[in-house]
């Protein structure tokens, strides 16, 4: 009987650290090195998962199986897990995905407002509930891990990832780290600081605080650029939110592509090891960003060259898992060789694999490696859509309400004869979801089930009210008269990352011209759908009757109508400075001579026409 005793690492009743040490002791160097590899789903083969034992699989933004249905996702992840469990030691994979505003890669999932809108809502409890709902929808597809929350503190709206940041104010970002508890569950009061936590293998997922550190502070907002500041500024502005994520037991941290005073985070031993693991005491694991180590040799050598050097620099700096995602076997050969030659100490490999195994054991994936089909119906369910609608409503910021103090323009009248709705963003689910939705860069049109702003307005007005809609109102329509008011919905087309870096923040598609043409004739509310503040010229602001910042609200457009028609009041406040001109950028609250169009914290309610 002794000969068949269960090995401690397979004994769910054994302490996690006992299971970690036992399994680590059984692994070959090659198996250890493979555990440190995360590969993209399109190359997750039997050879990679069973023969070589890659530790993790991800889908890049927009990379999806079959018809992107929930069942298709669950089948894919379960299939990969079966391959991993057939490896020599049967170590299950962790599958990671960017569920950054709901399970946004999955068709039919609830798509919540992007982080900038949640920053406007300023509601930590709401964030926790969004985390809970997101965790359930991610789990329903068999996935155990999301690369969220992004806790970037965006200091310049020219950054293409501005909308992934809750706020320019680190204290606001810190307060919204409660999403970690929603995603992972609430750790007990005596949970050891810095140690990873997962509350329920059925309903919770591992979180990933990203991108460590200073991703939102780069010079001129250039994505993956250089954050130039003192260590104290780095700590006070950009590192602070990681303390709150760690206090909630965040299981993983993703390194930033960016540099700090010229040093790449992906090979910065000081910040990855001495600070994050040493001073802050992080006990989960650090994962690189996508091909992040391939950039370590730049600008001296082209991205992707000197791969062996890049691996050595990053792993020795403290990187535990590498989001490769395609060069797995090359990575494996180099890493094994680097240890055999002593360029990477075996102790560093053991530390990385110990951290990875620790997260796997606390995640419950050894005991529950497969999806739970009973959860599938929870994806896009009514309860989650109502939660998203609440989030949309709370994220709306009312910036102008009436041309004078005595006559608020909102709430809009419901039972009027005729209204005009126009603008590129009035009837486009894809536009209102923004980037990281179905596609990596997002798309336009009916990309997933949801309610457009136009549909929400039609749903809200009286049956007698005629709603005239034109994406770009013609002069003939505008002059046709008898409109009680117009709603002009303009904004940005979806984008992500560097694709979204802009130095020109004017309203696209000549949005200002459309606004002016309509507002000259008809009392006009303007709604801006964007990932960041856009230029609102003084003469345009003077011409219009009301202005609402809707950010990137996601699928539940009814949340906007809830405010417009007075069902609930506006509560949103600006999480980022609304500049007068791009010439002012960067401009942040606390700057000397701070003179924005609207300051951080600005936001009217329905019964105010000025913020005094
Ligand atoms: O065609 N091009 O020019 C192009 C350029 C860059 C690309 O780069 C890649 O595109 C995306 C889609 O494949 C990938 O998801 C990542 S994004 C990255 O990776 C993580 C996992 O998704 C996220 O959690 C991080 O937050 C994020 O920074 C990468 O940037 C792809 C294509």
Tab-separated table of C-alpha atoms in Angstrom, residues 121-466:
chain	number	residue	atom	x	y	z
A	121	UNK	CA	-18.446	56.553	-10.835
A	122	UNK	CA	-16.065	56.524	-7.843
A	123	UNK	CA	-17.823	53.581	-6.236
A	124	UNK	CA	-15.523	50.926	-4.696
A	125	UNK	CA	-18.452	48.647	-3.827
A	126	UNK	CA	-19.659	48.818	-7.433
A	127	UNK	CA	-16.187	47.750	-8.573
A	128	UNK	CA	-16.290	44.786	-6.224
A	129	UNK	CA	-19.658	43.716	-7.648
A	130	UNK	CA	-18.371	44.134	-11.215
A	131	UNK	CA	-15.424	41.921	-10.284
A	132	UNK	CA	-17.822	39.295	-8.928
A	133	UNK	CA	-19.934	39.288	-12.081
A	134	UNK	CA	-16.895	39.226	-14.354
A	135	UNK	CA	-15.363	36.341	-12.421
A	136	UNK	CA	-18.527	34.276	-12.895
A	137	UNK	CA	-18.640	34.931	-16.644
A	138	UNK	CA	-14.942	34.102	-17.011
A	139	UNK	CA	-15.304	30.911	-14.951
A	140	UNK	CA	-18.274	29.904	-17.091
A	141	UNK	CA	-15.826	29.487	-19.984
A	142	UNK	CA	-13.445	27.356	-17.902
A	143	UNK	CA	-10.871	30.153	-17.607
A	144	UNK	CA	-9.169	30.596	-14.205
A	145	UNK	CA	-7.289	33.920	-14.659
A	146	UNK	CA	-7.870	37.421	-16.017
A	147	UNK	CA	-5.228	40.022	-16.838
A	148	UNK	CA	-7.054	42.641	-14.803
A	149	UNK	CA	-7.216	45.125	-13.148
A	150	UNK	CA	-5.088	47.609	-15.008
A	151	UNK	CA	-4.124	49.966	-12.171
A	152	UNK	CA	-2.318	52.436	-14.389
A	153	UNK	CA	-2.471	56.050	-13.201
A	154	UNK	CA	-2.870	57.852	-16.537
A	155	UNK	CA	-1.152	61.226	-16.404
A	156	UNK	CA	-1.524	62.155	-20.080
A	157	UNK	CA	-4.683	61.486	-22.181
A	158	UNK	CA	-2.611	61.232	-25.353
A	159	UNK	CA	-1.854	57.659	-24.139
A	160	UNK	CA	-3.780	55.077	-26.147
A	161	UNK	CA	-4.586	53.183	-22.925
A	162	UNK	CA	-5.964	56.193	-21.023
A	163	UNK	CA	-9.382	54.518	-20.826
A	164	UNK	CA	-7.864	51.470	-19.119
A	165	UNK	CA	-6.889	53.710	-16.192
A	166	UNK	CA	-9.425	54.569	-13.481
A	167	UNK	CA	-7.991	58.013	-12.871
A	168	UNK	CA	-5.039	60.411	-12.935
A	169	UNK	CA	-5.365	60.476	-9.154
A	170	UNK	CA	-3.522	57.574	-7.477
A	171	UNK	CA	-5.824	57.738	-4.464
A	172	UNK	CA	-8.854	57.190	-6.715
A	173	UNK	CA	-7.125	54.251	-8.421
A	174	UNK	CA	-6.226	52.803	-5.011
A	175	UNK	CA	-9.839	53.032	-3.834
A	176	UNK	CA	-11.069	51.078	-6.864
A	177	UNK	CA	-8.670	48.162	-6.401
A	178	UNK	CA	-11.658	46.552	-4.680
A	179	UNK	CA	-12.285	44.822	-7.995
A	180	UNK	CA	-9.562	42.377	-6.913
A	181	UNK	CA	-11.729	41.181	-4.046
A	182	UNK	CA	-14.666	40.878	-6.440
A	183	UNK	CA	-12.597	38.807	-8.859
A	184	UNK	CA	-10.712	36.627	-6.332
A	185	UNK	CA	-12.910	36.721	-3.241
A	186	UNK	CA	-12.297	38.296	0.162
A	187	UNK	CA	-9.199	36.936	1.964
A	188	UNK	CA	-9.586	36.223	5.709
A	189	UNK	CA	-8.365	38.907	8.115
A	190	UNK	CA	-5.289	36.857	8.982
A	191	UNK	CA	-4.325	36.247	5.351
A	192	UNK	CA	-0.547	36.691	5.093
A	193	UNK	CA	0.449	39.957	3.371
A	194	UNK	CA	1.499	39.556	-0.256
A	195	UNK	CA	0.399	35.927	-0.412
A	196	UNK	CA	-1.913	35.022	-3.358
A	197	UNK	CA	-5.542	34.239	-2.550
A	198	UNK	CA	-8.518	32.647	-4.314
A	199	UNK	CA	-11.831	32.271	-2.477
A	200	UNK	CA	-13.742	29.846	-4.664
A	201	UNK	CA	-12.666	27.657	-7.530
A	202	UNK	CA	-16.208	27.721	-8.934
A	203	UNK	CA	-16.991	31.439	-8.826
A	204	UNK	CA	-13.721	33.334	-8.605
A	205	UNK	CA	-10.742	33.878	-10.877
A	206	UNK	CA	-7.138	34.889	-10.317
A	207	UNK	CA	-6.480	38.578	-10.905
A	208	UNK	CA	-3.441	40.320	-12.364
A	209	UNK	CA	-2.442	43.840	-11.367
A	210	UNK	CA	-0.893	45.558	-14.370
A	211	UNK	CA	1.339	46.986	-15.760
A	212	UNK	CA	4.051	47.213	-13.137
A	213	UNK	CA	5.095	50.009	-12.871
A	214	UNK	CA	4.595	53.489	-14.319
A	215	UNK	CA	2.769	52.462	-17.512
A	216	UNK	CA	0.490	55.519	-17.229
A	217	UNK	CA	3.237	58.030	-16.650
A	218	UNK	CA	5.272	57.890	-19.833
A	219	UNK	CA	6.637	60.985	-21.496
A	220	UNK	CA	3.925	62.548	-23.692
A	221	UNK	CA	1.740	59.494	-23.049
A	222	UNK	CA	3.685	57.418	-25.562
A	223	UNK	CA	2.620	53.788	-25.119
A	224	UNK	CA	5.440	51.543	-23.885
A	225	UNK	CA	7.478	54.745	-23.513
A	226	UNK	CA	9.674	56.180	-20.812
A	227	UNK	CA	8.439	57.321	-17.403
A	228	UNK	CA	10.837	59.998	-16.220
A	229	UNK	CA	10.472	60.685	-12.486
A	230	UNK	CA	12.107	60.218	-9.116
A	231	UNK	CA	11.706	57.006	-7.192
A	232	UNK	CA	9.468	58.815	-4.686
A	233	UNK	CA	7.165	60.023	-7.496
A	234	UNK	CA	7.120	56.514	-9.001
A	235	UNK	CA	6.196	55.082	-5.616
A	236	UNK	CA	3.628	57.744	-4.680
A	237	UNK	CA	1.843	57.981	-8.023
A	238	UNK	CA	2.276	54.688	-9.887
A	239	UNK	CA	3.204	52.039	-7.320
A	240	UNK	CA	0.656	52.887	-4.631
A	241	UNK	CA	-2.264	50.923	-6.180
A	242	UNK	CA	-0.179	47.726	-6.089
A	243	UNK	CA	-0.151	47.938	-2.283
A	244	UNK	CA	-3.933	47.775	-2.287
A	245	UNK	CA	-4.010	44.918	-4.779
A	246	UNK	CA	-1.511	42.983	-2.665
A	247	UNK	CA	-3.465	43.699	0.506
A	248	UNK	CA	-6.347	41.846	-1.197
A	249	UNK	CA	-4.148	38.912	-2.100
A	250	UNK	CA	-3.721	39.641	-5.814
A	251	UNK	CA	-2.245	36.466	-7.271
A	252	UNK	CA	-0.228	37.855	-10.182
A	253	UNK	CA	1.395	41.069	-11.421
A	254	UNK	CA	2.186	41.871	-15.044
A	255	UNK	CA	5.323	43.816	-15.878
A	256	UNK	CA	5.057	46.951	-17.972
A	257	UNK	CA	6.517	47.338	-21.457
A	258	UNK	CA	7.507	50.852	-20.423
A	259	UNK	CA	10.803	52.117	-19.022
A	260	UNK	CA	11.616	54.010	-15.843
A	261	UNK	CA	14.242	56.670	-16.453
A	262	UNK	CA	15.368	54.669	-19.452
A	263	UNK	CA	15.516	51.249	-17.756
A	264	UNK	CA	13.128	48.638	-19.138
A	265	UNK	CA	10.796	47.245	-16.489
A	266	UNK	CA	11.106	43.809	-18.087
A	267	UNK	CA	14.741	43.620	-17.052
A	268	UNK	CA	14.721	45.869	-14.004
A	269	UNK	CA	15.885	43.768	-11.070
A	270	UNK	CA	15.577	46.702	-8.693
A	271	UNK	CA	11.831	47.130	-9.244
A	272	UNK	CA	10.786	43.536	-10.031
A	273	UNK	CA	12.785	41.838	-7.291
A	274	UNK	CA	14.166	44.257	-4.700
A	275	UNK	CA	11.031	46.417	-4.547
A	276	UNK	CA	8.021	44.287	-5.584
A	277	UNK	CA	9.165	40.983	-4.061
A	278	UNK	CA	11.519	42.324	-1.431
A	279	UNK	CA	10.277	45.607	-0.006
A	280	UNK	CA	6.575	45.049	-0.822
A	281	UNK	CA	6.678	41.310	-0.083
A	282	UNK	CA	4.796	40.002	-3.145
A	283	UNK	CA	4.516	36.182	-2.976
A	284	UNK	CA	2.532	35.506	-6.164
A	285	UNK	CA	4.215	35.490	-9.549
A	286	UNK	CA	5.251	38.178	-12.025
A	287	UNK	CA	4.388	37.623	-15.688
A	288	UNK	CA	5.887	39.512	-18.602
A	289	UNK	CA	3.749	41.377	-21.064
A	290	UNK	CA	3.260	40.099	-24.635
A	291	UNK	CA	6.677	39.617	-26.263
A	292	UNK	CA	7.901	41.959	-23.547
A	293	UNK	CA	11.239	40.189	-23.178
A	294	UNK	CA	11.814	40.348	-26.969
A	295	UNK	CA	12.172	44.133	-26.625
A	296	UNK	CA	14.931	44.050	-24.004
A	297	UNK	CA	17.692	44.190	-26.640
A	298	UNK	CA	16.181	47.320	-28.277
A	299	UNK	CA	17.356	49.833	-29.409
A	300	UNK	CA	20.806	48.227	-29.661
A	301	UNK	CA	19.399	45.297	-31.650
A	302	UNK	CA	16.090	44.637	-33.420
A	303	UNK	CA	13.129	43.423	-31.321
A	304	UNK	CA	13.201	39.631	-31.068
A	305	UNK	CA	16.916	39.276	-31.724
A	306	UNK	CA	19.439	38.140	-29.062
A	307	UNK	CA	16.639	36.094	-27.512
A	308	UNK	CA	18.973	34.164	-25.187
A	309	UNK	CA	20.304	37.450	-23.819
A	310	UNK	CA	16.762	38.785	-23.383
A	311	UNK	CA	15.666	35.694	-21.475
A	312	UNK	CA	18.669	35.866	-19.183
A	313	UNK	CA	18.169	39.557	-18.457
A	314	UNK	CA	14.481	39.212	-17.687
A	315	UNK	CA	14.511	35.993	-15.651
A	316	UNK	CA	17.493	37.155	-13.609
A	317	UNK	CA	15.674	40.452	-12.971
A	318	UNK	CA	12.828	38.514	-11.375
A	319	UNK	CA	10.393	37.616	-14.171
A	320	UNK	CA	8.674	34.369	-13.184
A	321	UNK	CA	6.436	33.578	-16.187
A	322	UNK	CA	7.084	34.693	-19.747
A	323	UNK	CA	4.170	35.632	-22.028
A	324	UNK	CA	6.199	34.353	-24.945
A	325	UNK	CA	3.687	33.762	-26.823
A	326	UNK	CA	4.879	31.932	-29.963
A	327	UNK	CA	8.610	31.025	-29.580
A	328	UNK	CA	8.060	28.366	-26.899
A	329	UNK	CA	10.541	25.671	-27.921
A	330	UNK	CA	13.256	28.228	-28.641
A	331	UNK	CA	12.565	29.783	-25.234
A	332	UNK	CA	12.729	26.384	-23.544
A	333	UNK	CA	16.051	25.462	-25.112
A	334	UNK	CA	17.635	28.794	-24.187
A	335	UNK	CA	16.351	28.763	-20.616
A	336	UNK	CA	17.574	25.224	-19.912
A	337	UNK	CA	20.939	26.062	-21.447
A	338	UNK	CA	21.231	29.304	-19.450
A	339	UNK	CA	20.794	27.344	-16.214
A	340	UNK	CA	23.200	24.626	-17.302
A	341	UNK	CA	25.882	27.252	-18.000
A	342	UNK	CA	25.175	29.028	-14.706
A	343	UNK	CA	24.125	32.306	-16.388
A	344	UNK	CA	20.820	31.870	-14.553
A	345	UNK	CA	21.137	30.302	-11.079
A	346	UNK	CA	18.929	27.258	-10.482
A	347	UNK	CA	17.728	29.049	-7.330
A	348	UNK	CA	16.108	31.713	-9.538
A	349	UNK	CA	14.258	29.049	-11.519
A	350	UNK	CA	13.148	27.344	-8.318
A	351	UNK	CA	11.884	30.668	-6.937
A	352	UNK	CA	9.888	31.351	-10.138
A	353	UNK	CA	8.400	27.847	-10.329
A	354	UNK	CA	7.642	27.853	-6.602
A	355	UNK	CA	5.608	31.031	-7.107
A	356	UNK	CA	3.800	29.624	-10.135
A	357	UNK	CA	2.980	26.341	-8.367
A	358	UNK	CA	1.845	28.263	-5.261
A	359	UNK	CA	-0.686	30.172	-7.361
A	360	UNK	CA	-1.808	26.983	-9.096
A	361	UNK	CA	-2.365	25.195	-5.796
A	362	UNK	CA	-4.268	28.080	-4.182
A	363	UNK	CA	-6.339	28.423	-7.371
A	364	UNK	CA	-7.798	24.935	-6.879
A	365	UNK	CA	-7.005	24.008	-10.471
A	366	UNK	CA	-5.394	20.705	-9.400
A	367	UNK	CA	-8.678	19.584	-7.845
A	368	UNK	CA	-11.025	21.318	-10.330
A	369	UNK	CA	-9.227	21.547	-13.684
A	370	UNK	CA	-12.303	21.728	-15.936
A	371	UNK	CA	-15.121	24.177	-16.728
A	372	UNK	CA	-18.510	24.029	-15.009
A	373	UNK	CA	-21.221	23.899	-17.711
A	374	UNK	CA	-23.878	24.899	-15.146
A	375	UNK	CA	-22.432	28.419	-15.255
A	376	UNK	CA	-22.820	28.951	-19.011
A	377	UNK	CA	-26.197	30.705	-18.763
A	378	UNK	CA	-24.729	33.307	-16.457
A	379	UNK	CA	-22.868	34.878	-19.363
A	380	UNK	CA	-24.663	38.080	-20.345
A	381	UNK	CA	-27.479	37.321	-17.865
A	382	UNK	CA	-30.073	39.957	-16.965
A	383	UNK	CA	-28.699	40.470	-13.456
A	384	UNK	CA	-25.236	41.269	-14.811
A	385	UNK	CA	-26.676	43.583	-17.465
A	386	UNK	CA	-28.598	45.452	-14.776
A	387	UNK	CA	-25.354	45.802	-12.818
A	388	UNK	CA	-23.650	47.136	-15.944
A	389	UNK	CA	-26.557	49.547	-16.471
A	390	UNK	CA	-26.059	50.836	-12.932
A	391	UNK	CA	-22.352	51.261	-13.647
A	392	UNK	CA	-23.107	53.165	-16.870
A	393	UNK	CA	-25.505	55.478	-15.055
A	394	UNK	CA	-23.005	56.201	-12.276
A	395	UNK	CA	-20.224	56.844	-14.769
A	396	UNK	CA	-22.040	59.630	-16.676
A	397	UNK	CA	-20.542	63.076	-16.034
A	398	UNK	CA	-22.748	66.136	-16.629
A	399	UNK	CA	-20.426	68.952	-17.717
A	400	UNK	CA	-22.997	71.564	-18.830
A	401	UNK	CA	-26.676	71.788	-18.011
A	402	UNK	CA	-28.371	74.850	-19.551
A	403	UNK	CA	-27.176	78.106	-20.996
A	404	UNK	CA	-27.890	79.939	-17.775
A	405	UNK	CA	-28.231	79.230	-14.091
A	406	UNK	CA	-32.002	79.407	-13.999
A	407	UNK	CA	-32.906	76.982	-16.783
A	408	UNK	CA	-31.357	73.505	-16.498
A	409	UNK	CA	-31.607	71.729	-19.851
A	410	UNK	CA	-31.750	68.225	-18.404
A	411	UNK	CA	-33.730	66.100	-17.661
A	412	UNK	CA	-34.953	65.778	-21.230
A	413	UNK	CA	-38.703	65.896	-21.756
A	414	UNK	CA	-40.152	62.502	-22.704
A	415	UNK	CA	-43.471	63.472	-24.195
A	416	UNK	CA	-42.614	65.963	-26.887
A	417	UNK	CA	-43.669	65.883	-30.508
A	418	UNK	CA	-40.353	65.357	-32.294
A	419	UNK	CA	-36.675	64.994	-31.419
A	420	UNK	CA	-33.549	64.572	-33.516
A	421	UNK	CA	-30.857	62.041	-32.660
A	422	UNK	CA	-27.684	62.262	-34.732
A	423	UNK	CA	-23.968	61.550	-34.628
A	424	UNK	CA	-21.608	58.697	-35.468
A	425	UNK	CA	-21.869	57.198	-31.990
A	426	UNK	CA	-25.641	57.296	-31.490
A	427	UNK	CA	-26.364	53.818	-32.807
A	428	UNK	CA	-23.183	51.753	-32.627
A	429	UNK	CA	-22.608	49.115	-29.954
A	430	UNK	CA	-19.033	48.628	-31.064
A	431	UNK	CA	-18.248	52.327	-30.716
A	432	UNK	CA	-19.772	52.505	-27.254
A	433	UNK	CA	-17.786	49.440	-26.083
A	434	UNK	CA	-14.427	50.718	-27.327
A	435	UNK	CA	-11.244	48.671	-27.564
A	436	UNK	CA	-10.743	45.209	-26.047
A	437	UNK	CA	-14.223	44.169	-27.145
A	438	UNK	CA	-14.598	41.083	-29.314
A	439	UNK	CA	-11.615	42.403	-31.340
A	440	UNK	CA	-8.368	43.596	-29.748
A	441	UNK	CA	-8.868	47.088	-31.176
A	442	UNK	CA	-12.654	46.838	-30.937
A	443	UNK	CA	-14.930	47.287	-33.957
A	444	UNK	CA	-18.001	49.210	-35.120
A	445	UNK	CA	-21.546	47.906	-35.466
A	446	UNK	CA	-23.568	45.207	-33.724
A	447	UNK	CA	-20.535	43.295	-32.489
A	448	UNK	CA	-22.344	41.727	-29.545
A	449	UNK	CA	-25.840	41.921	-27.985
A	450	UNK	CA	-26.498	45.260	-26.285
A	451	UNK	CA	-28.522	48.491	-26.320
A	452	UNK	CA	-27.308	51.483	-28.293
A	453	UNK	CA	-27.836	55.057	-27.113
A	454	UNK	CA	-30.445	55.591	-29.846
A	455	UNK	CA	-32.294	52.432	-28.801
A	456	UNK	CA	-32.197	53.585	-25.178
A	457	UNK	CA	-33.631	56.997	-26.117
A	458	UNK	CA	-36.402	55.390	-28.180
A	459	UNK	CA	-37.160	53.081	-25.258
A	460	UNK	CA	-37.422	56.045	-22.881
A	461	UNK	CA	-39.542	58.622	-24.740
A	462	UNK	CA	-43.318	58.603	-24.915
A	463	UNK	CA	-45.175	56.761	-27.647
A	464	UNK	CA	-46.255	60.101	-29.163
A	465	UNK	CA	-42.692	61.266	-29.581
A	466	UNK	CA	-41.219	60.928	-33.048
